Short mmCIF file of C-alpha atoms and ligand atoms in Angstrom, two decimals:
data_model
loop_
_atom_site.label_atom_id
_atom_site.label_comp_id
_atom_site.label_asym_id
_atom_site.label_seq_id
_atom_site.Cartn_x
_atom_site.Cartn_y
_atom_site.Cartn_z
CA MET A 1 7.85 20.83 -8.63
CA LYS A 2 5.41 21.82 -11.33
CA ALA A 3 3.56 18.54 -11.76
CA ILE A 4 3.66 15.23 -9.92
CA LEU A 5 2.16 12.08 -11.42
CA ILE A 6 0.85 9.70 -8.77
CA THR A 7 0.02 6.25 -10.11
CA GLY A 8 -2.54 4.17 -8.22
CA GLY A 9 -3.83 7.30 -6.49
CA ALA A 10 -7.37 5.93 -6.33
CA GLY A 11 -6.27 3.01 -4.15
CA PHE A 12 -5.80 2.82 -0.40
CA ILE A 13 -2.38 4.38 0.31
CA GLY A 14 -2.25 6.37 -2.93
CA SER A 15 -5.47 8.22 -2.09
CA HIS A 16 -4.08 9.35 1.27
CA VAL A 17 -0.95 10.66 -0.44
CA VAL A 18 -2.91 12.37 -3.24
CA ARG A 19 -5.07 14.09 -0.62
CA MET A 20 -2.05 15.18 1.40
CA PHE A 21 -0.13 16.50 -1.64
CA VAL A 22 -3.13 18.32 -3.15
CA LYS A 23 -3.68 20.18 0.12
CA LYS A 24 -0.04 20.74 1.06
CA TYR A 25 1.29 21.78 -2.36
CA PRO A 26 -1.44 23.98 -3.90
CA ARG A 27 0.91 25.27 -6.62
CA THR A 28 1.84 21.80 -7.81
CA LYS A 29 -0.44 19.92 -10.20
CA ILE A 30 -1.20 16.47 -8.80
CA ILE A 31 -2.12 14.01 -11.55
CA ASN A 32 -3.76 10.84 -10.29
CA TYR A 33 -3.11 8.19 -12.97
CA ASP A 34 -5.14 5.06 -12.23
CA LYS A 35 -6.71 2.21 -14.16
CA LEU A 36 -9.53 1.89 -11.61
CA THR A 37 -9.29 -1.85 -11.10
CA TYR A 38 -11.49 -3.43 -8.42
CA ALA A 39 -9.16 -1.73 -5.88
CA GLY A 40 -9.38 1.76 -7.36
CA ASN A 41 -12.18 3.96 -6.11
CA LEU A 42 -12.61 7.62 -6.94
CA SER A 43 -14.96 8.09 -4.02
CA ASN A 44 -11.82 7.82 -1.83
CA LEU A 45 -11.03 11.34 -3.07
CA LYS A 46 -14.45 13.00 -3.08
CA ASP A 47 -13.33 15.72 -0.68
CA ILE A 48 -10.56 17.01 -2.96
CA GLU A 49 -11.81 16.15 -6.46
CA ASN A 50 -12.74 19.75 -7.27
CA ARG A 51 -9.45 21.31 -6.20
CA ARG A 52 -7.75 23.30 -8.94
CA ASN A 53 -4.43 21.50 -8.64
CA TYR A 54 -5.96 17.99 -8.90
CA VAL A 55 -6.61 16.03 -12.06
CA PHE A 56 -7.61 12.42 -12.64
CA VAL A 57 -6.44 10.47 -15.69
CA LYS A 58 -7.84 6.98 -16.26
CA GLY A 59 -5.00 4.89 -17.61
CA ASP A 60 -3.02 1.69 -17.31
CA VAL A 61 0.63 1.86 -16.26
CA CYS A 62 1.33 -0.79 -18.91
CA ASP A 63 0.14 1.58 -21.66
CA TYR A 64 3.35 3.30 -22.77
CA LYS A 65 1.63 5.72 -25.17
CA LYS A 66 -0.87 6.91 -22.59
CA VAL A 67 1.79 7.27 -19.89
CA MET A 68 4.02 9.26 -22.25
CA ALA A 69 1.15 11.46 -23.43
CA THR A 70 0.26 12.23 -19.79
CA LEU A 71 3.86 13.09 -18.88
CA LYS A 72 4.00 15.45 -21.86
CA GLU A 73 0.58 17.01 -21.39
CA TYR A 74 1.29 18.09 -17.81
CA GLY A 75 5.07 18.52 -18.00
CA VAL A 76 5.50 16.00 -15.20
CA ASP A 77 8.74 16.39 -13.24
CA GLY A 78 8.05 13.96 -10.39
CA ILE A 79 6.48 10.50 -10.23
CA ILE A 80 5.27 8.56 -7.20
CA HIS A 81 4.46 5.02 -8.26
CA PHE A 82 1.88 3.15 -6.16
CA ALA A 83 -0.09 1.37 -8.88
CA ALA A 84 0.10 -2.36 -8.30
CA GLU A 85 -1.84 -5.51 -7.76
CA SER A 86 -1.44 -5.61 -4.00
CA HIS A 87 -3.14 -8.65 -2.46
CA VAL A 88 -1.11 -11.80 -1.74
CA ASP A 89 -4.12 -14.16 -1.90
CA ARG A 90 -5.07 -12.89 -5.38
CA SER A 91 -1.45 -13.35 -6.49
CA ILE A 92 -1.70 -17.04 -5.62
CA LYS A 93 -4.80 -17.36 -7.85
CA ASP A 94 -3.49 -15.27 -10.75
CA PRO A 95 0.28 -14.61 -10.73
CA PHE A 96 0.29 -13.30 -14.32
CA ALA A 97 -1.81 -10.25 -13.42
CA PHE A 98 0.88 -9.39 -10.87
CA ALA A 99 3.77 -9.83 -13.32
CA LYS A 100 1.92 -7.64 -15.79
CA THR A 101 1.04 -4.63 -13.64
CA ASN A 102 3.82 -4.80 -11.06
CA VAL A 103 6.74 -5.72 -13.32
CA ILE A 104 5.81 -4.64 -16.86
CA GLY A 105 3.84 -1.64 -15.58
CA THR A 106 6.81 -0.41 -13.54
CA LEU A 107 9.18 -1.01 -16.45
CA THR A 108 6.85 0.92 -18.75
CA LEU A 109 6.78 3.85 -16.38
CA LEU A 110 10.57 3.80 -15.91
CA GLN A 111 11.18 3.78 -19.65
CA ALA A 112 8.70 6.61 -20.27
CA ALA A 113 10.21 8.74 -17.48
CA LYS A 114 13.75 8.12 -18.71
CA GLU A 115 12.79 9.07 -22.28
CA PHE A 116 10.70 12.09 -21.29
CA TRP A 117 13.34 13.48 -18.95
CA GLY A 118 16.19 12.53 -21.30
CA CYS A 119 18.12 10.76 -18.54
CA THR A 120 21.61 9.42 -19.18
CA LEU A 121 24.44 8.59 -16.81
CA ALA A 122 26.31 11.62 -18.16
CA ASN A 123 23.60 14.09 -17.15
CA ALA A 124 22.51 12.32 -13.94
CA ALA A 125 23.66 15.16 -11.65
CA GLN A 126 21.56 17.68 -13.62
CA SER A 127 18.51 15.45 -13.79
CA GLU A 128 18.65 14.80 -10.05
CA LYS A 129 18.05 18.51 -9.40
CA LYS A 130 14.92 18.60 -11.56
CA HIS A 131 13.29 15.19 -11.48
CA ARG A 132 12.40 12.33 -9.18
CA PHE A 133 11.00 8.83 -9.64
CA TYR A 134 9.73 7.40 -6.34
CA HIS A 135 8.94 3.70 -6.28
CA ILE A 136 6.69 2.44 -3.47
CA SER A 137 7.62 -1.06 -2.41
CA THR A 138 6.95 -3.46 0.43
CA ASP A 139 8.79 -5.23 3.25
CA GLU A 140 7.53 -8.52 1.78
CA VAL A 141 10.43 -8.54 -0.73
CA TYR A 142 12.76 -9.47 2.15
CA GLY A 143 10.92 -12.74 2.77
CA SER A 144 10.07 -13.93 6.24
CA LEU A 145 11.57 -13.59 9.73
CA LYS A 146 11.63 -16.14 12.54
CA PHE A 147 10.07 -15.44 15.92
CA ASP A 148 13.11 -13.63 17.23
CA LYS A 149 14.25 -10.03 17.57
CA ARG A 150 15.62 -9.56 14.05
CA LEU A 151 14.16 -6.80 11.86
CA PHE A 152 14.38 -6.29 8.09
CA LYS A 153 17.18 -3.89 7.14
CA GLU A 154 17.69 -2.12 3.81
CA SER A 155 20.80 -4.25 3.23
CA ASP A 156 18.96 -7.59 3.61
CA ARG A 157 18.97 -9.86 0.60
CA TYR A 158 15.72 -10.22 -1.29
CA GLU A 159 13.92 -13.50 -0.65
CA PRO A 160 10.30 -13.17 -1.81
CA HIS A 161 7.96 -16.13 -1.35
CA SER A 162 4.62 -15.12 -2.88
CA PRO A 163 3.95 -14.17 -6.50
CA TYR A 164 3.03 -10.71 -5.12
CA SER A 165 6.33 -10.20 -3.32
CA ALA A 166 8.27 -11.75 -6.23
CA SER A 167 6.69 -9.22 -8.60
CA LYS A 168 7.43 -6.32 -6.26
CA ALA A 169 11.03 -7.53 -5.83
CA SER A 170 11.42 -7.70 -9.58
CA SER A 171 10.07 -4.16 -9.98
CA ASP A 172 12.49 -2.89 -7.31
CA HIS A 173 15.40 -4.40 -9.27
CA PHE A 174 14.26 -2.66 -12.46
CA VAL A 175 14.04 0.67 -10.61
CA ARG A 176 17.63 0.33 -9.34
CA ALA A 177 18.79 -0.83 -12.78
CA TYR A 178 17.36 2.35 -14.36
CA HIS A 179 19.25 4.42 -11.80
CA ASP A 180 22.54 2.59 -12.32
CA THR A 181 22.29 2.27 -16.11
CA PHE A 182 20.47 5.43 -17.22
CA GLY A 183 20.95 7.82 -14.31
CA LEU A 184 17.21 7.96 -13.56
CA PRO A 185 16.89 9.85 -10.23
CA VAL A 186 15.08 7.20 -8.17
CA VAL A 187 14.24 6.71 -4.51
CA LEU A 188 12.59 3.62 -3.05
CA THR A 189 10.83 2.78 0.18
CA ASN A 190 9.84 -0.61 1.55
CA CYS A 191 7.01 -0.32 4.04
CA SER A 192 5.32 -2.71 6.44
CA ASN A 193 1.56 -3.43 6.58
CA ASN A 194 -0.60 -0.30 6.51
CA TYR A 195 -4.03 0.11 8.08
CA GLY A 196 -6.56 2.94 8.16
CA PRO A 197 -9.58 4.37 6.30
CA TYR A 198 -10.20 3.47 2.62
CA GLN A 199 -8.44 0.09 2.70
CA PHE A 200 -10.19 -2.45 0.48
CA PRO A 201 -11.87 -5.12 2.67
CA GLU A 202 -9.89 -8.01 1.21
CA LYS A 203 -7.05 -7.17 3.65
CA LEU A 204 -7.08 -8.44 7.23
CA ILE A 205 -8.21 -5.42 9.25
CA PRO A 206 -11.09 -4.03 7.13
CA LEU A 207 -12.26 -7.56 6.28
CA MET A 208 -12.50 -8.46 9.97
CA ILE A 209 -14.24 -5.18 10.92
CA ASN A 210 -16.83 -5.73 8.19
CA ASN A 211 -17.40 -9.37 9.15
CA ILE A 212 -17.68 -8.64 12.87
CA GLU A 213 -20.24 -5.92 12.17
CA ASN A 214 -22.26 -8.29 9.98
CA ASN A 215 -21.93 -11.35 12.23
CA ARG A 216 -20.04 -13.32 9.62
CA PRO A 217 -17.29 -15.90 10.30
CA LEU A 218 -13.82 -14.41 10.90
CA PRO A 219 -11.44 -16.51 8.78
CA VAL A 220 -8.10 -16.78 10.59
CA TYR A 221 -5.44 -18.47 8.45
CA GLY A 222 -3.57 -21.40 10.03
CA LYS A 223 -3.09 -20.94 13.76
CA GLY A 224 -3.31 -17.14 13.62
CA ILE A 225 0.24 -16.78 14.95
CA ASN A 226 1.79 -15.00 11.94
CA VAL A 227 3.13 -11.59 12.84
CA ARG A 228 2.82 -8.31 10.94
CA ASP A 229 4.21 -4.85 11.78
CA TRP A 230 1.29 -2.38 11.44
CA LEU A 231 1.64 1.29 10.51
CA TYR A 232 -1.15 3.87 10.33
CA VAL A 233 -1.52 4.94 6.70
CA GLU A 234 -1.15 8.67 7.40
CA ASP A 235 2.22 8.01 9.02
CA HIS A 236 3.25 6.23 5.83
CA ALA A 237 2.05 9.23 3.81
CA ARG A 238 4.20 11.59 5.91
CA ALA A 239 7.23 9.35 5.35
CA ILE A 240 6.56 9.40 1.61
CA ASP A 241 6.37 13.20 1.59
CA LEU A 242 9.74 13.37 3.40
CA VAL A 243 11.51 10.84 1.20
CA PHE A 244 10.11 12.36 -1.99
CA HIS A 245 11.37 15.83 -1.10
CA LYS A 246 14.44 15.10 1.03
CA GLY A 247 15.55 11.52 0.43
CA THR A 248 18.89 10.85 -1.25
CA VAL A 249 18.69 9.77 -4.89
CA GLY A 250 19.59 6.11 -5.40
CA GLU A 251 18.74 5.23 -1.79
CA THR A 252 16.23 2.88 -0.22
CA TYR A 253 14.49 3.56 3.09
CA ASN A 254 12.56 1.05 5.17
CA ILE A 255 9.35 2.30 6.81
CA GLY A 256 7.69 0.49 9.71
CA GLY A 257 5.70 0.99 12.86
CA LEU A 258 7.77 -1.00 15.42
CA ASN A 259 4.34 -2.43 16.12
CA GLU A 260 4.26 -6.21 15.82
CA TRP A 261 1.04 -8.12 16.31
CA ARG A 262 0.00 -11.75 15.86
CA ASN A 263 -3.04 -11.99 13.58
CA ILE A 264 -5.20 -13.65 16.23
CA ASP A 265 -4.43 -10.85 18.68
CA ILE A 266 -5.47 -8.26 16.08
CA VAL A 267 -8.73 -10.16 15.49
CA ASN A 268 -9.46 -10.29 19.23
CA LEU A 269 -8.69 -6.58 19.57
CA LEU A 270 -11.04 -5.75 16.69
CA ILE A 271 -13.78 -7.88 18.26
CA LYS A 272 -13.38 -5.87 21.48
CA ILE A 273 -13.53 -2.49 19.75
CA VAL A 274 -16.31 -3.26 17.26
CA ASP A 275 -18.50 -4.93 19.93
CA LYS A 276 -18.00 -1.86 22.15
CA HIS A 277 -18.96 0.53 19.32
CA LEU A 278 -22.06 -1.49 18.49
CA GLY A 279 -23.13 -1.69 22.13
CA ARG A 280 -22.81 -5.49 22.17
CA LYS A 281 -21.87 -7.41 25.31
CA PRO A 282 -18.02 -7.58 25.45
CA GLY A 283 -16.67 -10.59 23.57
CA THR A 284 -20.01 -11.40 21.85
CA SER A 285 -18.29 -11.83 18.49
CA LYS A 286 -15.56 -14.19 19.71
CA LYS A 287 -17.76 -17.08 18.57
CA LEU A 288 -17.26 -15.90 14.97
CA ILE A 289 -13.53 -16.78 14.96
CA THR A 290 -13.03 -19.58 12.46
CA TYR A 291 -9.63 -21.13 11.85
CA VAL A 292 -9.28 -21.93 8.14
CA ALA A 293 -6.66 -23.52 5.89
CA ASP A 294 -3.42 -21.57 5.91
CA ARG A 295 -2.26 -19.40 3.01
CA ALA A 296 0.23 -21.24 0.79
CA GLY A 297 3.78 -20.01 1.41
CA HIS A 298 2.50 -17.88 4.31
CA ASP A 299 5.34 -15.67 5.60
CA LEU A 300 5.68 -16.13 9.35
CA ARG A 301 6.77 -12.69 10.46
CA TYR A 302 7.47 -9.22 9.03
CA ALA A 303 9.11 -6.50 11.11
CA ILE A 304 10.93 -3.44 9.90
CA ASP A 305 14.02 -1.59 11.08
CA SER A 306 13.30 2.02 10.04
CA SER A 307 16.27 3.56 11.87
CA LYS A 308 17.80 4.88 8.62
CA LEU A 309 14.69 6.95 7.86
CA ARG A 310 14.41 8.05 11.48
CA LYS A 311 18.06 9.13 11.70
CA GLU A 312 18.51 10.66 8.25
CA LEU A 313 15.15 12.35 7.76
CA GLY A 314 13.79 12.61 11.30
CA TRP A 315 10.62 10.59 10.63
CA LYS A 316 8.71 8.68 13.28
CA PRO A 317 5.16 7.36 13.48
CA GLU A 318 2.83 9.83 15.19
CA THR A 319 -0.27 7.69 15.57
CA SER A 320 -0.12 5.11 18.35
CA PHE A 321 -1.71 1.76 17.55
CA PRO A 322 -4.57 2.09 20.11
CA GLU A 323 -5.41 5.51 18.64
CA GLY A 324 -5.08 4.42 15.00
CA ILE A 325 -7.13 1.27 15.35
CA GLU A 326 -9.94 3.10 17.20
CA LYS A 327 -10.04 5.73 14.44
CA THR A 328 -10.04 3.00 11.79
CA VAL A 329 -12.91 1.04 13.33
CA ALA A 330 -14.91 4.24 13.82
CA TRP A 331 -14.32 5.22 10.18
CA TYR A 332 -15.55 1.87 8.80
CA LEU A 333 -18.62 1.86 11.03
CA GLU A 334 -19.46 5.45 10.08
CA ASN A 335 -18.88 4.99 6.34
CA LYS A 336 -21.34 2.21 5.68
CA GLU A 337 -22.17 3.46 2.20
CA TRP A 338 -18.51 3.32 1.12
CA VAL A 339 -18.25 -0.24 2.46
CA GLU A 340 -21.57 -1.35 0.94
CA ASN A 341 -20.69 0.03 -2.50
CA ILE A 342 -17.53 -2.02 -2.73
CA THR A 343 -18.71 -5.19 -1.05
CA LYS A 344 -21.50 -6.02 -3.45
CA GLY A 345 -21.21 -7.77 -6.82
CA ALA A 346 -17.61 -8.64 -7.65
CA TYR A 347 -16.55 -8.64 -3.99
CA LYS A 348 -19.19 -11.24 -3.12
CA ARG A 349 -17.89 -13.47 -5.91
CA TYR A 350 -14.29 -12.91 -4.78
CA TYR A 351 -15.21 -13.76 -1.19
CA LYS A 352 -16.99 -16.95 -2.15
CA ASP A 353 -14.14 -18.04 -4.39
CA MET A 354 -11.50 -17.30 -1.74
CA TYR A 355 -13.22 -18.52 1.40
CA SER A 356 -16.04 -20.98 0.69
CA ASN A 357 -13.86 -24.11 0.36
CA ARG A 358 -11.14 -23.09 2.72
CA LYS A 359 -11.80 -25.43 5.66
P1 NAD B 401 -4.50 -0.90 -3.56
O1 NAD B 401 -4.69 -2.28 -4.09
O2 NAD B 401 -5.45 -0.37 -2.54
O3 NAD B 401 -4.49 0.15 -4.78
C1 NAD B 401 -3.84 -0.09 -5.97
C2 NAD B 401 -4.26 1.01 -6.95
O4 NAD B 401 -3.54 0.80 -8.19
C3 NAD B 401 -5.75 0.97 -7.31
O5 NAD B 401 -6.26 2.29 -7.33
C4 NAD B 401 -5.78 0.37 -8.71
O6 NAD B 401 -6.88 0.80 -9.50
C5 NAD B 401 -4.46 0.87 -9.28
N1 NAD B 401 -3.94 0.00 -10.35
C6 NAD B 401 -3.83 -1.35 -10.34
N2 NAD B 401 -3.34 -1.79 -11.52
C7 NAD B 401 -3.12 -0.69 -12.28
C8 NAD B 401 -2.60 -0.48 -13.58
N3 NAD B 401 -2.23 -1.52 -14.35
N4 NAD B 401 -2.49 0.77 -14.04
C9 NAD B 401 -2.88 1.85 -13.29
N5 NAD B 401 -3.40 1.70 -12.04
C10 NAD B 401 -3.50 0.46 -11.54
O7 NAD B 401 -2.99 -0.86 -3.04
P2 NAD B 401 -2.37 -0.20 -1.72
O8 NAD B 401 -2.59 -1.10 -0.58
O9 NAD B 401 -2.78 1.21 -1.66
O10 NAD B 401 -0.83 -0.27 -2.11
C11 NAD B 401 -0.24 0.74 -2.92
C12 NAD B 401 1.23 0.42 -3.12
O11 NAD B 401 1.88 0.32 -1.85
C13 NAD B 401 1.49 -0.89 -3.84
O12 NAD B 401 2.57 -0.71 -4.72
C14 NAD B 401 1.86 -1.86 -2.71
O13 NAD B 401 2.74 -2.85 -3.18
C15 NAD B 401 2.55 -0.92 -1.75
N6 NAD B 401 2.49 -1.31 -0.33
C16 NAD B 401 1.29 -1.57 0.26
C17 NAD B 401 1.24 -1.92 1.62
C18 NAD B 401 -0.07 -2.16 2.32
O14 NAD B 401 -0.06 -2.53 3.50
N7 NAD B 401 -1.21 -1.97 1.69
C19 NAD B 401 2.42 -1.98 2.35
C20 NAD B 401 3.64 -1.70 1.71
C21 NAD B 401 3.65 -1.37 0.38
P1 TYD B 402 -3.11 -9.18 4.56
O1 TYD B 402 -3.92 -8.07 5.10
O2 TYD B 402 -3.58 -9.90 3.34
O3 TYD B 402 -1.64 -8.59 4.35
P2 TYD B 402 -0.24 -9.36 3.96
O4 TYD B 402 -0.52 -10.76 3.65
O5 TYD B 402 0.23 -8.61 2.78
O6 TYD B 402 0.62 -9.20 5.16
O7 TYD B 402 -2.91 -10.26 5.70
C1 TYD B 402 -2.34 -9.93 6.94
C2 TYD B 402 -2.20 -11.21 7.74
O8 TYD B 402 -3.50 -11.69 8.06
C3 TYD B 402 -1.51 -12.32 6.98
O9 TYD B 402 -0.67 -13.05 7.88
C4 TYD B 402 -2.65 -13.20 6.50
C5 TYD B 402 -3.71 -13.03 7.57
N1 TYD B 402 -5.12 -13.11 7.11
C6 TYD B 402 -6.01 -13.96 7.75
O10 TYD B 402 -5.65 -14.67 8.71
N2 TYD B 402 -7.29 -14.00 7.30
C7 TYD B 402 -7.73 -13.26 6.25
O11 TYD B 402 -8.94 -13.36 5.86
C8 TYD B 402 -6.81 -12.36 5.62
C9 TYD B 402 -7.24 -11.51 4.47
C10 TYD B 402 -5.51 -12.32 6.09
#
């Protein structure tokens, strides 16, 4: 492809994919289109910002004119859409922000792509050869699993519980509707929880690492027994590369790590690793664990069946959890400046607002 527009490329997962694509496809222009909300951070991409095939455009996915002008300026033939409000707790405080970016933003992008590429059902077979619209979604659209062996499959019905997952579910429906109605060549993936470098410390793993390091309370929601399926972010990026280039148009692929952990076990593991790195006596930070009021509508368990992606495209995670979590802790402890820059000011206010009356 000549030019790929990546929305939300200054965020956590998007920045890993931008980096991978800029390096792997030197003859393709990679346009990082990002509004730079609190979660967007250009320092995530310092190492590649001067590459000739990389360009940053500051813009909102809800801004149709700007999106269209960017598609035209670079002759974009592929889109990978990450831009979203991504944190469940924030979606409980401000659902409208999630409807706006995640639903209207996705719809805006779909409409601009369809118009720019001139997609119709009649020319869908032609368009499929030249263009691709890749929508990044989440396993949270499927709702919640019990504590049994069942895993989310692509064919599961949507049953979102949080404003975040409801907005992502809605955006997924619009993406499929644009494929079925206008022949837009779409692919979708629904991935489980990611972890790794550059994740904003509002999410469980980086928040806990930062708090352990700074001897702050470790706020565990409810009883800490909720289960998430964790995948190293670079394994997600490799899956995205595969699906973007080899996935079948109109299809959805689930991506997951087959790596289920209860939150409290993750917190205890992080305590062990961080204490070891900092030369503290083993278990010193256990006293920081603080059980706090549960998240409203807290999904009990997520776990993904990614056998379709494994069978059809030969993907599998390459980073084991012990390896990935060690690398992640080491990265956060070594990149103090990155952490300090984003945990002052607005983050302090966010933290106080979210956690101070949570008992
Ligand atoms: P993030 O919050 O770290 O980054 C989001 C990025 O989008 C930021 O750079 C932000 O500035 C940008 N953005 C937000 N609103 C925008 C707007 N209106 N216009 C343009 N840019 C805007 O998110 P993430 O964790 O990297 O997640 C990326 C995508 O992957 C999201 O769509 C999310 O739903 C999905 N996803 C995330 C996970 C996970 O574990 N983090 C798992 C599965 C799926
Ligand atoms: P999070 O990282 O917000 O991801 P998601 O809710 O999208 O899965 O949270 C992961 C799990 O950790 C979730 O069950 C909520 C829990 N959690 C805490 O117990 N304490 C916290 O401070 C945070 C941020 C999350």
